[in-house]
Tab-separated table of C-alpha atoms in Angstrom:
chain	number	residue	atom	x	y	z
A	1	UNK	CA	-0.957	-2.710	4.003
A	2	UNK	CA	-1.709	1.032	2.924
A	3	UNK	CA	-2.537	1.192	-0.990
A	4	UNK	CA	-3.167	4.632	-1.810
A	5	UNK	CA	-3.208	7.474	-4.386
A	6	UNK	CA	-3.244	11.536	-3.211
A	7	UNK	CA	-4.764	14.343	-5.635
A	8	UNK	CA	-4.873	18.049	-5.701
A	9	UNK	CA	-7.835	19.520	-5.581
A	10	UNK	CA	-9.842	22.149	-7.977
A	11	UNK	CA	-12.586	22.523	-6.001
A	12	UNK	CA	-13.786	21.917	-2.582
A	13	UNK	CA	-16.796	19.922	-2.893
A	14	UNK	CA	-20.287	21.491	-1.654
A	15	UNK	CA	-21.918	20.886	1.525
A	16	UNK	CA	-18.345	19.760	2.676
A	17	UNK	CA	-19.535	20.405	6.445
A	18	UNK	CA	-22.499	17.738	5.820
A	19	UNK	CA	-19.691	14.778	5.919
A	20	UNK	CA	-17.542	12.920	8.657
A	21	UNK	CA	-14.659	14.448	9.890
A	22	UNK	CA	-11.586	14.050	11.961
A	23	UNK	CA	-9.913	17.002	13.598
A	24	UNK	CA	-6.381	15.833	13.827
A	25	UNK	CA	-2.856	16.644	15.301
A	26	UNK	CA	-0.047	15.014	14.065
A	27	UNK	CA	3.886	14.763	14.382
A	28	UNK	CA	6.918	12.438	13.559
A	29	UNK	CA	9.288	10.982	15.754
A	30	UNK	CA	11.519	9.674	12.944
A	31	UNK	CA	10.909	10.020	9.009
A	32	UNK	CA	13.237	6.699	7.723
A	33	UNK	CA	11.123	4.632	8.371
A	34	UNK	CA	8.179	6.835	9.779
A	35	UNK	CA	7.037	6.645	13.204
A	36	UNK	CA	4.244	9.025	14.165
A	37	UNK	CA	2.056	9.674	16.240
A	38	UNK	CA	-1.569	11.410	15.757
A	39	UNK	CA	-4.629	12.818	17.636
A	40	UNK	CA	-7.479	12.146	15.908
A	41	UNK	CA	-10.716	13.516	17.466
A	42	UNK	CA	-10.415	11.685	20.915
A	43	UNK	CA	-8.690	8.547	19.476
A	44	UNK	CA	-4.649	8.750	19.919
A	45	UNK	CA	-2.717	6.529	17.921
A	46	UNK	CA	1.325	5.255	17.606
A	47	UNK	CA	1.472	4.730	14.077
A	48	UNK	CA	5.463	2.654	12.448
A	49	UNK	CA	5.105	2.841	8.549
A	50	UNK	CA	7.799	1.164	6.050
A	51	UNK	CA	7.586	1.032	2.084
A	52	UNK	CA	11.027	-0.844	1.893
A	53	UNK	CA	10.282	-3.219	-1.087
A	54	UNK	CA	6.978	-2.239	-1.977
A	55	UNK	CA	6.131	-1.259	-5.730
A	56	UNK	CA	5.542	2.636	-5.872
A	57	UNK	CA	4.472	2.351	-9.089
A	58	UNK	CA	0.480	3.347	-9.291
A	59	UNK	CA	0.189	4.123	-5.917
A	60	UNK	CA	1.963	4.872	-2.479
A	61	UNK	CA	2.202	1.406	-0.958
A	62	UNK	CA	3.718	0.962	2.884
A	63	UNK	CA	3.341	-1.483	5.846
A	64	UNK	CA	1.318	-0.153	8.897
A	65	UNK	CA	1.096	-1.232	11.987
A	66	UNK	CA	-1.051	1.261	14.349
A	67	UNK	CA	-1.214	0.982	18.671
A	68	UNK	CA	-3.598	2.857	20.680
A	69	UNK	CA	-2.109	5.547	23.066
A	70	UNK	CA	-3.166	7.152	26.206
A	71	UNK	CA	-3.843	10.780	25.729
A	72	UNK	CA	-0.793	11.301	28.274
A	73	UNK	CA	1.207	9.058	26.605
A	74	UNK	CA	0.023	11.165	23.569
A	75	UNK	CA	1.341	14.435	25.105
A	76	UNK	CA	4.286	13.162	26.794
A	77	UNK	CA	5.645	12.580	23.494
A	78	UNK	CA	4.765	15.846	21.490
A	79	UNK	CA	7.812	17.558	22.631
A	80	UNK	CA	9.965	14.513	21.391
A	81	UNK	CA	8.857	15.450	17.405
A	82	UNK	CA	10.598	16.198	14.866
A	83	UNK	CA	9.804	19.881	13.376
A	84	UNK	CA	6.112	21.013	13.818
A	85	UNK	CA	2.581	19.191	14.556
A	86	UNK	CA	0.529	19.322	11.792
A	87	UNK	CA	-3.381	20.444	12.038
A	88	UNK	CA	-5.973	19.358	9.761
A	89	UNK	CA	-9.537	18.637	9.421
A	90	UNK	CA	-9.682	15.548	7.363
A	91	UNK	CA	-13.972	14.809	6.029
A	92	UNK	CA	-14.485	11.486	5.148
A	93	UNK	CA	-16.518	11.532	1.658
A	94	UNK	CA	-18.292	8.236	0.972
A	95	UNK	CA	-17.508	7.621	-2.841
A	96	UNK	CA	-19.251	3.898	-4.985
A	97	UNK	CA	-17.332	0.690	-4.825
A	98	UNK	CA	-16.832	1.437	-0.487
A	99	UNK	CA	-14.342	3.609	-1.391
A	100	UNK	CA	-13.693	6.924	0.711
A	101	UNK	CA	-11.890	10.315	-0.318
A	102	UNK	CA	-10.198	11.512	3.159
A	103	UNK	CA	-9.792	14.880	1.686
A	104	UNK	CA	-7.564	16.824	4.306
A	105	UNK	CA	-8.141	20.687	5.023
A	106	UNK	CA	-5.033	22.055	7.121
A	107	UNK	CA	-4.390	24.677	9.450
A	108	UNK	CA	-1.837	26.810	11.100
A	109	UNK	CA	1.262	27.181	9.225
A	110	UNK	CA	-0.145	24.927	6.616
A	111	UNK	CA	-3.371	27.329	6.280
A	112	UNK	CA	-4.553	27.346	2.664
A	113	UNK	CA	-3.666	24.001	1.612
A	114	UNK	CA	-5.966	20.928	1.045
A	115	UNK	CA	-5.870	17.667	-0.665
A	116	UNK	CA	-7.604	14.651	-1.141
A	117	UNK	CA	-5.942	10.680	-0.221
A	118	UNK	CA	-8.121	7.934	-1.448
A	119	UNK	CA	-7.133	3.810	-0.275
A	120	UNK	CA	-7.589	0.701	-2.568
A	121	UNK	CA	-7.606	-2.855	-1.793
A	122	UNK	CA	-5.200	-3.683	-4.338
A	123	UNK	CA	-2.830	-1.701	-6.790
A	124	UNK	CA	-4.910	-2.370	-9.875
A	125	UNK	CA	-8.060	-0.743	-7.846
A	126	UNK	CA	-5.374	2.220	-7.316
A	127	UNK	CA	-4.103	2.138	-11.093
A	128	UNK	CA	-8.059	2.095	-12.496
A	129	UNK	CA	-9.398	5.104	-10.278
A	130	UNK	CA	-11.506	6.944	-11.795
A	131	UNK	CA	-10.865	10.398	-10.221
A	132	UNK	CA	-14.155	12.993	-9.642
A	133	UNK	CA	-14.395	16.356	-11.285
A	134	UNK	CA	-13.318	18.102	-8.844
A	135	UNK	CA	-10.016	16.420	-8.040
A	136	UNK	CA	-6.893	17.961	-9.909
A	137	UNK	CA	-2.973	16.345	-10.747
A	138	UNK	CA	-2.159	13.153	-9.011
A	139	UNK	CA	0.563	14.317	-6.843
A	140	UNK	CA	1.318	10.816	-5.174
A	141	UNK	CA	4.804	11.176	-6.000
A	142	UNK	CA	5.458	14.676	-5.527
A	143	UNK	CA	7.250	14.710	-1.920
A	144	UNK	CA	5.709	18.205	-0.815
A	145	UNK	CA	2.570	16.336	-0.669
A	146	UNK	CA	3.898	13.713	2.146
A	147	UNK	CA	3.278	14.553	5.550
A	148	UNK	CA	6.530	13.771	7.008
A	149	UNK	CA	7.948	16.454	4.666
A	150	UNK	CA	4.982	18.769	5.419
A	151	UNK	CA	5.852	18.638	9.480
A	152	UNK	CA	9.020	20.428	8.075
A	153	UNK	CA	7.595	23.318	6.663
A	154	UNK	CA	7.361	26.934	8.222
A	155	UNK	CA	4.742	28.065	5.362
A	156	UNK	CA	2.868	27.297	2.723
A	157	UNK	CA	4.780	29.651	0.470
A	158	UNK	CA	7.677	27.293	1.306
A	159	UNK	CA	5.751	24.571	-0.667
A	160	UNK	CA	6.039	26.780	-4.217
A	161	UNK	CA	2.318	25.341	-5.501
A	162	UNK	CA	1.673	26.740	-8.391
């Protein structure tokens, strides 16, 4: 189960390079429900996500179920996606209470936009966040912010952020 809540951002944070990343390529196969599949440094991963039934409420809420791929299984299926690959640098930014801000810096058509995702245990966890400083509107609603919708768009100016 995937419990989680995304945020715009003011500010990057400092020192971002000093953190974890994950230089990632990612496309969809099908968007109802979403199958995708994703590069992630040198791991490659099939990845079937459904949120039929699942409260929406305080945060995005889906089933997962992730299964390794081959990096030519990876490839043979690129050309089978839906729309565009999306590029991103995603730094993993240790936060208290093991919590982790994936905050996700893309590229390519996508250039110039950045957000952060943060993942609870539970629902209340995700209703009682505390958000840092330097994070901006809770956009886990907002559909421009979903990646499946993102793998549709030409260019940022498409996106009409304010």
């Amino acid at each position: 189960m995937e419990i989680e809540r995304k945020f715009r951002i003011i500010r990057l944070p400092e020192n971002l390079e000093s953190y974890k990343k994950k230089v990632i390529k990612q496309g969809y196969l099908c968007s109802s429900p979403v199958i995708r599949i994703r590069q992630s440094n040198e791991r490659y991963i099939l990845t079937y996500k459904n949120r039929k039934g699942l409260s929406q409420e305080h945060a995005l809420q889906c089933q997962e179920v992730e299964v390794d791929l081959t990096k030519e299984a990876f490839e043979h299926l690129i050309p089978k996606v839906d729309h565009n690959l999306i590029e991103k640098t995603r730094y993993l930014i240790p936060m208290e209470n093991d919590l982790t801000i994936e905050l996700d810096v893309f590229e390519g058509k996508l250039s110039g936009l950045y957000f952060a995702e943060v993942e609870f245990k539970s629902e209340e966890d995700a209703k009682n966040f505390k958000k840092p400083d330097w994070f901006g509107a809770d956009v886990s609603a907002d559909r421009r912010f979903r990646n499946t919708f993102l793998s549709t768009v030409e260019n940022i100016e498409e996106l009409k952020l304010d």
